[in-house]
Short mmCIF file of C-alpha atoms in Angstrom, two decimals:
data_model
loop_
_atom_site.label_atom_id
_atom_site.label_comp_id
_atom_site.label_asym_id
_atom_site.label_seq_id
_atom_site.Cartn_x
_atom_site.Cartn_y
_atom_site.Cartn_z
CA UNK A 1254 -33.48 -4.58 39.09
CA UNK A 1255 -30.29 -4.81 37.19
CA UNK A 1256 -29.46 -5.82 34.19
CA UNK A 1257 -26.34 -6.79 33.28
CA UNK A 1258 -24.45 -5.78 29.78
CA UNK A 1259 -22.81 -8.70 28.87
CA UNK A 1260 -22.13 -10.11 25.56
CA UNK A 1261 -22.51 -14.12 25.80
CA UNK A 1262 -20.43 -14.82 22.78
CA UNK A 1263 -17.90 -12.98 24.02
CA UNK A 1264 -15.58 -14.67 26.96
CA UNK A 1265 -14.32 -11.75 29.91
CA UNK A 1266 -10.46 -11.73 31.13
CA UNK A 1267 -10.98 -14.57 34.01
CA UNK A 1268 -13.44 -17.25 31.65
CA UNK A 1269 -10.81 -16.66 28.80
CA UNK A 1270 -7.61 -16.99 30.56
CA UNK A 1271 -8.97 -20.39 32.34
CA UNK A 1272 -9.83 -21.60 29.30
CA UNK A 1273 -6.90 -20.88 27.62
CA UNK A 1274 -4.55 -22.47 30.63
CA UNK A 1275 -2.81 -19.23 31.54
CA UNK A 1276 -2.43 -16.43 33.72
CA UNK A 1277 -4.62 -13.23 33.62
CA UNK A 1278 -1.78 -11.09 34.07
CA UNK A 1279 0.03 -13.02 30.85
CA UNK A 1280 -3.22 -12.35 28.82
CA UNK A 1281 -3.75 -9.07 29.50
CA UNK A 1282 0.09 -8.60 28.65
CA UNK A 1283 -0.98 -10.29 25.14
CA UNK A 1284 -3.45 -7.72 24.16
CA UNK A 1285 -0.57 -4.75 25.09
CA UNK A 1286 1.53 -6.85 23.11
CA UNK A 1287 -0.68 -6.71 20.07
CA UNK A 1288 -0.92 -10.24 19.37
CA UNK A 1289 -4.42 -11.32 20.11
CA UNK A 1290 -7.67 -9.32 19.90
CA UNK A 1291 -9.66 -7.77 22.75
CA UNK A 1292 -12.00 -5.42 22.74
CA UNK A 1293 -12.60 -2.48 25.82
CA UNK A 1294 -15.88 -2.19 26.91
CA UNK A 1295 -16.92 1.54 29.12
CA UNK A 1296 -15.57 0.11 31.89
CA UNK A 1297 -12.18 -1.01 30.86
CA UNK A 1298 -12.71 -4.84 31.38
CA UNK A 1299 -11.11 -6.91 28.22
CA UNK A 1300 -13.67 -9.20 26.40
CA UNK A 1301 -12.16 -11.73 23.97
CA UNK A 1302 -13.62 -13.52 20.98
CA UNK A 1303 -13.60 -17.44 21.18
CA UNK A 1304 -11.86 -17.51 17.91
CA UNK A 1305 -8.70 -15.85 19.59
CA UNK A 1306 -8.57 -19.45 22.12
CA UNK A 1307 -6.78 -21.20 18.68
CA UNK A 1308 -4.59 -18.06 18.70
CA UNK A 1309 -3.49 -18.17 22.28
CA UNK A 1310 -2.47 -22.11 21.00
CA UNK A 1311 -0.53 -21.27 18.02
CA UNK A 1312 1.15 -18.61 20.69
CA UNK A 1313 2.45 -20.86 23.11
CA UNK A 1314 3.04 -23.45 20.40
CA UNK A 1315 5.53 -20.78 18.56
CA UNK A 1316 6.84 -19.69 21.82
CA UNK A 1317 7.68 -23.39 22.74
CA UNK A 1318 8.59 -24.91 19.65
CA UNK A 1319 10.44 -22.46 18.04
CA UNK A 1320 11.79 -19.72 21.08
CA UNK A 1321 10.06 -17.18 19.42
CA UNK A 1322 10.19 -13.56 21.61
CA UNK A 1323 6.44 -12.35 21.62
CA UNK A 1324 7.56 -9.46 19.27
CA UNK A 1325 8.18 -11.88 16.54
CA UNK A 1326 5.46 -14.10 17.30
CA UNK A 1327 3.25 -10.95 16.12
CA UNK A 1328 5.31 -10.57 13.17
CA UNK A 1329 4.70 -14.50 12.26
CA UNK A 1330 1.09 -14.23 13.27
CA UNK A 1331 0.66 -11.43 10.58
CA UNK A 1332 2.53 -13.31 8.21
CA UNK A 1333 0.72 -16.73 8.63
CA UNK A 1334 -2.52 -14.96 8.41
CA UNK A 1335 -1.13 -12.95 5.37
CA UNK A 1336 -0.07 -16.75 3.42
CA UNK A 1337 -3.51 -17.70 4.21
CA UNK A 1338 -5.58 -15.25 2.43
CA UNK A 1339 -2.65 -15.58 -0.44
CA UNK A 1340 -3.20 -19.32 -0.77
CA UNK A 1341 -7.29 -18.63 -0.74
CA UNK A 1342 -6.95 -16.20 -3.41
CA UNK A 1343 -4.29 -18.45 -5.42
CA UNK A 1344 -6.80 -21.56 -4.85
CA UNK A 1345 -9.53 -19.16 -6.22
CA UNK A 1346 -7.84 -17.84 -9.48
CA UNK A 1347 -6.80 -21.52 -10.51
CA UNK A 1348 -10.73 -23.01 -9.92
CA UNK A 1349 -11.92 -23.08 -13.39
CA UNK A 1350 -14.09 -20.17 -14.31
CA UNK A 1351 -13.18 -18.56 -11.36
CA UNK B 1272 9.97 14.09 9.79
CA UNK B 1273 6.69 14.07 11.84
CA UNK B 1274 7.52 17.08 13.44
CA UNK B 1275 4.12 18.11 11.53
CA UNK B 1276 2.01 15.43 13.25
CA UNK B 1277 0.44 14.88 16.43
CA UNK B 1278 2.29 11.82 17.78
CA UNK B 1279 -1.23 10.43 19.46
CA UNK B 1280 -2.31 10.70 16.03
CA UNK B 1281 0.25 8.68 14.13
CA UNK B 1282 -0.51 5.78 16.79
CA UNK B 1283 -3.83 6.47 15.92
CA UNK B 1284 -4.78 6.38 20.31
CA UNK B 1285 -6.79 8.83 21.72
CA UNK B 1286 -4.64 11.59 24.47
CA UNK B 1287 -5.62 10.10 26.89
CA UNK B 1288 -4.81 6.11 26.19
CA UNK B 1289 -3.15 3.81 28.62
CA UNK B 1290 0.76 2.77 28.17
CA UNK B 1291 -0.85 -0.59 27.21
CA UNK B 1292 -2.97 0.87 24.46
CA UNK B 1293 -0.25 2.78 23.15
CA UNK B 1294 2.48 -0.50 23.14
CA UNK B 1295 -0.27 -2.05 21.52
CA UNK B 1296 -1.28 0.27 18.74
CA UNK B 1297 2.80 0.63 18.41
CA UNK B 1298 3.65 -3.25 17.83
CA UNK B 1299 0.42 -3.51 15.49
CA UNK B 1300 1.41 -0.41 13.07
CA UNK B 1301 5.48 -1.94 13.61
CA UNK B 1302 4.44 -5.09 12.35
CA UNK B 1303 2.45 -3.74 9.46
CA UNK B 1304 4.57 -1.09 8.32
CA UNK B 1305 8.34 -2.67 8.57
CA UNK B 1306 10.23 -2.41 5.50
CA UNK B 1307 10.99 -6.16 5.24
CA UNK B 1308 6.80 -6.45 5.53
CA UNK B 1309 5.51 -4.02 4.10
CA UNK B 1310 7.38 -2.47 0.51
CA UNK B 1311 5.63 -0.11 -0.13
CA UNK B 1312 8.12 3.28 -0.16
CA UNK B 1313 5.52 5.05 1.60
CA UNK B 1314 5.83 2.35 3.96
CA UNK B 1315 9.93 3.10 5.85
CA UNK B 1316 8.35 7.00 6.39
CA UNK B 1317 5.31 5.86 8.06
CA UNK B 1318 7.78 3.34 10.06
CA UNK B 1319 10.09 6.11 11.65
CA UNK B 1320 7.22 8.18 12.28
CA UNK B 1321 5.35 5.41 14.32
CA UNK B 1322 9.18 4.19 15.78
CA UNK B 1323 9.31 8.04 16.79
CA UNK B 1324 5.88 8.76 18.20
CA UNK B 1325 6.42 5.30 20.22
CA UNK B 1326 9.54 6.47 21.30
CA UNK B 1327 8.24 9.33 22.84
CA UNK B 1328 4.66 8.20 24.08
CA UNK B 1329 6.15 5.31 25.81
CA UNK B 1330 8.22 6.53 28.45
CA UNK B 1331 5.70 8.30 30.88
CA UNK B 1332 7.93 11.22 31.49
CA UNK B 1333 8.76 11.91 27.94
CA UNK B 1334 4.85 11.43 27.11
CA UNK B 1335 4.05 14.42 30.12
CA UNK B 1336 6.58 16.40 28.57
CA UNK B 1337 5.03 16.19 25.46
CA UNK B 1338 1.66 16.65 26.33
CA UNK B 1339 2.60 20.24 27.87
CA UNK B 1340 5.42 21.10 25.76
CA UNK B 1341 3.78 20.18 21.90
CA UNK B 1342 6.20 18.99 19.45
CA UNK B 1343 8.91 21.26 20.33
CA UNK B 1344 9.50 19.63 23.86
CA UNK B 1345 13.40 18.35 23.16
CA UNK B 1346 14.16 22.41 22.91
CA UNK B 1347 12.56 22.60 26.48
CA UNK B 1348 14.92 22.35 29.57
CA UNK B 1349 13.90 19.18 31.82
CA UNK B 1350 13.38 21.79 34.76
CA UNK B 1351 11.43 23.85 32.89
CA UNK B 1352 7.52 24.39 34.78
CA UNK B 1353 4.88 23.73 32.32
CA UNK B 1354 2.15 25.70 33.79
CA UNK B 1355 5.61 28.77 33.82
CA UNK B 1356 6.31 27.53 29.97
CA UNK B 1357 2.43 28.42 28.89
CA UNK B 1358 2.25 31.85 30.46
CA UNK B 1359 5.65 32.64 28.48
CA UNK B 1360 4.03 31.24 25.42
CA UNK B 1361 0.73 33.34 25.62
CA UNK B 1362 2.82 36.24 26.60
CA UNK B 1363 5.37 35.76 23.71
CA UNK B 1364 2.32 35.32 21.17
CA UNK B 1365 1.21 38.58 22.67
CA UNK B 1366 4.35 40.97 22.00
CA UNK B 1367 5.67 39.01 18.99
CA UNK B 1368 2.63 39.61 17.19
CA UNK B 1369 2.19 37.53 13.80
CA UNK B 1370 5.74 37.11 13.17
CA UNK B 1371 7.22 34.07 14.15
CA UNK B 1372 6.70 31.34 16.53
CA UNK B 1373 6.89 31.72 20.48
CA UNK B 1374 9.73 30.47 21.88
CA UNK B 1375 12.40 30.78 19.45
CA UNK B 1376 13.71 34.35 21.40
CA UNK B 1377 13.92 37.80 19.53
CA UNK B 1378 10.91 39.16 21.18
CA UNK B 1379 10.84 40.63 24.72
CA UNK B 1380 8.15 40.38 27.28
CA UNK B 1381 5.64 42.28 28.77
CA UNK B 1382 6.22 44.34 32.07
CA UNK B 1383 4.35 42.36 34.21
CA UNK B 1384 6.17 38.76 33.30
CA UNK B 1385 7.83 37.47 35.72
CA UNK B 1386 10.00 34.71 33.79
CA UNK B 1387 13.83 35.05 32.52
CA UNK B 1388 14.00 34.14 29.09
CA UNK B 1389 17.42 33.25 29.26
CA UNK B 1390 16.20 30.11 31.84
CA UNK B 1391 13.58 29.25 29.50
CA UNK B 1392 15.42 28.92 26.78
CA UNK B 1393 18.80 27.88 28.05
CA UNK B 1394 17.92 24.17 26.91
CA UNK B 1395 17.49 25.14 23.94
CA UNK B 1396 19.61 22.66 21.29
CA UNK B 1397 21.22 21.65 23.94
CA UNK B 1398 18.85 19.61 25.86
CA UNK B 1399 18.73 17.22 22.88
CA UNK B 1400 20.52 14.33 24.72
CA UNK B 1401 18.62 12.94 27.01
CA UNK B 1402 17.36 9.46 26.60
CA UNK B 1403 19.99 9.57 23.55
CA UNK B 1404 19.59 8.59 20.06
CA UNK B 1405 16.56 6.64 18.78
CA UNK B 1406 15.39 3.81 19.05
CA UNK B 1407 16.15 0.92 16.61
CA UNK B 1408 18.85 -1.77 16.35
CA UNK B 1409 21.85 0.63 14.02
CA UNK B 1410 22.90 1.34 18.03
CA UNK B 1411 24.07 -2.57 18.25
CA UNK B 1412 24.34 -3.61 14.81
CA UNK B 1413 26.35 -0.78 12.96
CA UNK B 1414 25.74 0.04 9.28
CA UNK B 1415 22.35 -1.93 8.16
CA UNK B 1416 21.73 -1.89 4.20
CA UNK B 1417 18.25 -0.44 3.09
CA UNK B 1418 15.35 -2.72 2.73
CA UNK B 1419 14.19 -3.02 -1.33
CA UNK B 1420 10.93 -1.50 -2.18
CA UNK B 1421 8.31 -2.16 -5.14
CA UNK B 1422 5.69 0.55 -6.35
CA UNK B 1423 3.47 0.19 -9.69
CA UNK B 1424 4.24 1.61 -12.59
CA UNK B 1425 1.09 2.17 -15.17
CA UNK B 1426 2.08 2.17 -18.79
CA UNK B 1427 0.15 2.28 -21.92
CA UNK B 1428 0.29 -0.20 -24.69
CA UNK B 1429 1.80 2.55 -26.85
CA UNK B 1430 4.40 3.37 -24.49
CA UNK B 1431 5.60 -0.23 -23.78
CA UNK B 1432 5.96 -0.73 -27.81
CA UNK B 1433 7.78 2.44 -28.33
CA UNK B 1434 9.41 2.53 -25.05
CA UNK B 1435 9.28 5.86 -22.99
CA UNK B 1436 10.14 8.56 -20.23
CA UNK B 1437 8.03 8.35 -17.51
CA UNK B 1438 7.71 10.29 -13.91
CA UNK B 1439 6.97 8.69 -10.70
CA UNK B 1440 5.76 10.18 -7.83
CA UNK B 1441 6.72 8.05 -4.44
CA UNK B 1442 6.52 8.95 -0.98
CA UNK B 1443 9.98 9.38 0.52
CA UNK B 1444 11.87 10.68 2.99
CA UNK B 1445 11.34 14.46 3.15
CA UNK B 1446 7.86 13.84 1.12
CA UNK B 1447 7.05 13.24 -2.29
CA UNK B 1448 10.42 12.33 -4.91
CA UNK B 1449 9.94 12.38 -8.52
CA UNK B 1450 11.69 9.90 -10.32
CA UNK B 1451 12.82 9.72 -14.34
CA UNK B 1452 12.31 6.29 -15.14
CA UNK B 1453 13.61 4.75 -18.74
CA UNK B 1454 10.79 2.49 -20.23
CA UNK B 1455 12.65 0.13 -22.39
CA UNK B 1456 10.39 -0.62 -25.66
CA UNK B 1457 8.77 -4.30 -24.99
CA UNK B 1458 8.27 -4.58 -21.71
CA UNK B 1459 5.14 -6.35 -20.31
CA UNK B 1460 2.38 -7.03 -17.65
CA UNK B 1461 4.09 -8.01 -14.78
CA UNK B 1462 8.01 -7.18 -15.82
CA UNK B 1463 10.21 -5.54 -13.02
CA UNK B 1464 12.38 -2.65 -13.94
CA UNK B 1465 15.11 -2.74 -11.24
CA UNK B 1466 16.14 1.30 -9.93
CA UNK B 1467 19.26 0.82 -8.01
CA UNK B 1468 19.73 2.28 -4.77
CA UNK B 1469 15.93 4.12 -4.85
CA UNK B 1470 14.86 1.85 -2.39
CA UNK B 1471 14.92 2.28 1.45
CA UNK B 1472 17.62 4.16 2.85
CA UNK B 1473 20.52 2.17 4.93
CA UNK B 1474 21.92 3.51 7.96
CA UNK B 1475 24.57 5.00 8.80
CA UNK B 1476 25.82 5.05 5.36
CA UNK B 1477 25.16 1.85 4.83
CA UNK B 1478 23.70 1.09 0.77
CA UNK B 1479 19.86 1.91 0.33
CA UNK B 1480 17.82 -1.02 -1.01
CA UNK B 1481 16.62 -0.99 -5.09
CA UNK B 1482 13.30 0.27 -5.81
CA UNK B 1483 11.25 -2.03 -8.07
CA UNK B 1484 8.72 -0.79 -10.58
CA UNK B 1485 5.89 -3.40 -11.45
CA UNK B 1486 4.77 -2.64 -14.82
CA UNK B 1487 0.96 -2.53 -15.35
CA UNK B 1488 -0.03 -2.54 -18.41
CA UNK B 1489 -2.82 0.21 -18.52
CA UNK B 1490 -6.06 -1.16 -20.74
CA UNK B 1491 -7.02 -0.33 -24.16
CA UNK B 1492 -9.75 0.74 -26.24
CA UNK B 1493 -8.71 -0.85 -29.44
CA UNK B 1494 -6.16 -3.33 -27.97
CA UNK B 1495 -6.22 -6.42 -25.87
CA UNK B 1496 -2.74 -7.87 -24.86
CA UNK B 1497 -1.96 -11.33 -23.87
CA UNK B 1498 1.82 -12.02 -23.77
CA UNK B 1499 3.27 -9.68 -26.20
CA UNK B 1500 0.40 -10.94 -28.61
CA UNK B 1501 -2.08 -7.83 -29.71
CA UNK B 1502 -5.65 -8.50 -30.00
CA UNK B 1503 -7.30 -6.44 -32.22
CA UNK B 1504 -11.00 -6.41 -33.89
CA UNK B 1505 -11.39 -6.11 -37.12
CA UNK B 1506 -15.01 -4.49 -38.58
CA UNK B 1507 -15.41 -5.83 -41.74
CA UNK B 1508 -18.92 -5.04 -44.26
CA UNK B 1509 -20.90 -8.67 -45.15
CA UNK B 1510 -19.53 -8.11 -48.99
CA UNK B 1511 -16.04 -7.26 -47.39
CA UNK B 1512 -16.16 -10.37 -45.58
CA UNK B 1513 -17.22 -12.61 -48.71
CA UNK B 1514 -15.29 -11.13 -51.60
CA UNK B 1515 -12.40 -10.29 -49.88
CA UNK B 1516 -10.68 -7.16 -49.25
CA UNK B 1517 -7.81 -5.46 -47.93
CA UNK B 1518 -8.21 -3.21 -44.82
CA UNK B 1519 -6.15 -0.59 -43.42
CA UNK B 1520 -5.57 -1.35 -39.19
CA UNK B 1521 -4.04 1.10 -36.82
CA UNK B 1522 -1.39 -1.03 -34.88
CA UNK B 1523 0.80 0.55 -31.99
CA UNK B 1524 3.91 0.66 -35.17
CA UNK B 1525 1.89 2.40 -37.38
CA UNK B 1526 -0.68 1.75 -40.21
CA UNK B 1527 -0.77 -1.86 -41.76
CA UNK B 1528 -2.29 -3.15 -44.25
CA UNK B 1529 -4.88 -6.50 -43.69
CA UNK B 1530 -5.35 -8.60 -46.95
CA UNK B 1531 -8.74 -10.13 -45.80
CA UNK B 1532 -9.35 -13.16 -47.77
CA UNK B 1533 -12.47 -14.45 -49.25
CA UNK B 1534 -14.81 -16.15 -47.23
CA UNK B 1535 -14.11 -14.57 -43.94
CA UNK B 1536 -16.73 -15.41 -40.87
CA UNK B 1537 -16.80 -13.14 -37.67
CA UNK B 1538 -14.71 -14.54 -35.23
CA UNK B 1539 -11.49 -15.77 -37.46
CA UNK B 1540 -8.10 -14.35 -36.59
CA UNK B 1541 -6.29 -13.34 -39.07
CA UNK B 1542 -2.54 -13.00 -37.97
CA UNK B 1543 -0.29 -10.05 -38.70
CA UNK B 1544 3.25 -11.52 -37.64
CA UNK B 1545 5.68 -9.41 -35.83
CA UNK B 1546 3.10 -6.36 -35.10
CA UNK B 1547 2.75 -7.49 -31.44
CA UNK B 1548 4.91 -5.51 -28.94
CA UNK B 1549 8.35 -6.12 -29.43
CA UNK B 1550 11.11 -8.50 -27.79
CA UNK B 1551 14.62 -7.23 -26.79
CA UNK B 1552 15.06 -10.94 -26.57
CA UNK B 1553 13.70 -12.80 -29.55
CA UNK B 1554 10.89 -12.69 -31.73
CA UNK B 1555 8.35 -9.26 -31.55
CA UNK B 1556 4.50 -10.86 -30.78
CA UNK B 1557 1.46 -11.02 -33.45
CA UNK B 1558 -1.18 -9.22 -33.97
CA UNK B 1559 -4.26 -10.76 -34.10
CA UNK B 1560 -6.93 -9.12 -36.17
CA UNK B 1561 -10.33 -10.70 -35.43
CA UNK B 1562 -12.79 -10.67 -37.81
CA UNK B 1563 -16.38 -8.83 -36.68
CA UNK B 1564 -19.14 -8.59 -39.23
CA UNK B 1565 -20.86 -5.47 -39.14
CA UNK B 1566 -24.14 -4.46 -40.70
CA UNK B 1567 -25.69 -1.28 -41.16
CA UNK B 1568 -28.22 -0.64 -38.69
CA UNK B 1569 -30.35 0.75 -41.75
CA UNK B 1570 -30.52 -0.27 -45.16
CA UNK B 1571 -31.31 2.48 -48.29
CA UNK B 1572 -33.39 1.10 -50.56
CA UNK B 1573 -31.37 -0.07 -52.70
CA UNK B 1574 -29.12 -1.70 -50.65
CA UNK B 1575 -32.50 -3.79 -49.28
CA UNK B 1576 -33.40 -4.13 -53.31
CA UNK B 1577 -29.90 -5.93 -53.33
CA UNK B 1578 -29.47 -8.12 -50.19
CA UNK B 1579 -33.24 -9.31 -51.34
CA UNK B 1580 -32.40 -10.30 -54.47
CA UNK B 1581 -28.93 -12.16 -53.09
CA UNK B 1582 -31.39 -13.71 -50.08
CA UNK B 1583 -33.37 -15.32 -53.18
CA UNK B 1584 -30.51 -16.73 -55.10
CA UNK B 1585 -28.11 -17.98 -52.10
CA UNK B 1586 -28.14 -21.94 -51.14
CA UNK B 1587 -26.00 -20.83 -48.19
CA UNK B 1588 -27.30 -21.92 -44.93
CA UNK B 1589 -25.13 -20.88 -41.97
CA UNK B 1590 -26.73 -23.58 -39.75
CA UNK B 1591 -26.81 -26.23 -42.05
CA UNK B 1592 -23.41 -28.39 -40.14
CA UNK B 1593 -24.21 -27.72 -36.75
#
């Protein structure tokens, strides 16, 4: 009997590339690229987060929208993220008795 | 330089990482530690380091040459045989003794070695070109100004009324820089003090960027600051407090005196105009003495005889109007 070590809230390289519309190969090219998280399991197979589906979106949306080169679309992935925790805090400090 | 570091290290990758691991761990620390992102003066060192390691790591060949050579590999001729290159190390090590490092000639070898010297080292300084300069865009873009950097600066309440001298320490090119820095008298929380040209370096001559100091005000143990208002508390006796009195109070300026009026309850403010920090630009703050009634833990007897006596013959309730 075998068991197999998979984490179910985690999607592999093949589930998360269908559901995200695009080519393994372009995935896997995202991770080297540092802009969207994978982790490595013993065996060297990717396993993605569902969160990182909505950043595969705001990819391609940057990439079509705006011709954004992957190396800035890091840069502005960083940054957006960055403004977002900013505007939390700012939201946080002006709450009364916060 | 990182010279000093292990290039796997400064990537923060394990030796034995893929080409994607290391392009990945390279645009992640890029993207964090760019001068235009990140402003921290520590920041532009860590930058060429990671630019440099990346540089290296990336191209396969470079990265084997590395791996067998150590940091030194540039000063290696390309035809030189690693496994030939460790033998003359270990053999160097063996004649030069504790002086010096392997590789840098002046020492002879051992009968048995096999190796000419003058092959080994014939790249030496001169095998520098190779894949050229380094990476990064001064190649197409000529002379780029340096980016501006901004680094805290703590300074004590007495310091920013007075004004001051003050070292700081930053991380810099070539390690740690000391800097003089000017504190004019009056500054506050949150005020810039501009240092032109301390900021990142340009290249090829071009300007460096300004370095910014963010003043922190450090806190206080008598003070509280708000604006260039002082806050103060002011310990008054219960008699002080009702008859009146004038107090002596410590203020960043010197001594000053407090004429406490009659009738004084704990929390009322009494304002000392124009002992806040000062203003190169208008009116100096306040500072705001407030009133904090203090009894004595333990009464003598005759102090008890007394507050007795003025318990019997007061009509003064304190929560009669509430």
């Amino acid at each position: 009997m075998t068991y197999a070590l998979v984490r179910p809230n985690e999607l592999d390289l093949g589930a998360f590339a269908a559901a995200a519309g695009l080519h393994p190969e372009l995935v896997r090219r995202l991770v080297a690229l540092g802009i969207i998280d994978a982790s490595c399991d013993c065996s060297g197979d990717l396993w993605f987060a569902p969160g990182q589906l909505a950043v595969v979106a705001r990819i391609q949306r940057l990439r079509a929208g705006l011709g954004l080169n992957y190396a800035s679309i890091g840069l502005v992935l960083d940054l957006l993220d960055r403004i977002t925790a900013l505007e939390a805090a700012l939201q946080r400090a002006r709450r009364p008795g916060g | 330089m990182a010279a000093d570091r292990d290039f796997y290290q400064i990537l923060g990758v394990p030796r034995e990482a893929s080409q994607d691991d290391i392009q990945r761990a390279y645009r992640r620390l890029a993207r964090t530690h760019h001068p235009d992102v990140n402003n921290d003066p520590a920041a532009e060192e860590r930058f060429k380091d990671i630019s440099e390691a990346y540089d290296v790591l990336s191209d396969p060949q470079t990265r084997r040459r590395y791996d067998a050579f150590g940091p030194d590999f540039r000063q290696v001729s390309e035809d030189v045989d690693p496994e030939a290159w460790r033998r003359a190390q270990a053999g160097a090590r063996a004649t030069a003794g504790a002086g010096g490092r392997a590789g840098r000639g002046g020492f002879g070898f051992g009968a048995g070695d096999e190796i000419d010297l003058d092959d080994l080292l014939g790249g030496l300084f001169g095998a520098r070109g190779g894949r050229g300069g380094r990476r990064g865009a001064s190649r197409d873009w000529g002379p780029i100004p340096g980016a501006d950097q901004t680094a805290d600066i703590e300074v004590s309440i007495e310091e920013a009324y007075h004004g001051a001298r003050k070292t700081v320490s930053l991380a810099g090119p070539g390690g740690t820089r000391n800097l003089q820095v000017t504190i004019p008298p009056g500054v506050t929380d949150g005020q810039r003090i501009r240092l032109t040209g301390q900021g990142g370096r340009g290249s090829d001559g071009a300007r460096p960027g300004d370095l910014y100091l963010v003043v922190q005000i450090a806190p206080h143990r008598t003070y509280r600051l708000e604006g260039r208002d002082l806050h103060a508390d002011l310990r008054l006796a219960p008699w002080e407090a009702a008859l009146g009195t004038s107090v002596a109070l410590a203020t960043p300026g010197g001594e000053a005196k407090v004429k406490v009026p009659p009738g004084t309850s704990s929390g009322r403010r009494l304002r000392l105009r124009g002992r806040g920090l000062p203003n190169p630009r208008g009116k100096p703050g306040d500072l705001l003495a407030e009133a904090k009634i203090v009894v004595p833990a333990q009464l003598s007897e005759a102090e008890r005889e007394l507050f007795e006596q003025l318990a019997a013959a007061a009509d003064f309730d304190p929560r009669r109007n509430q």
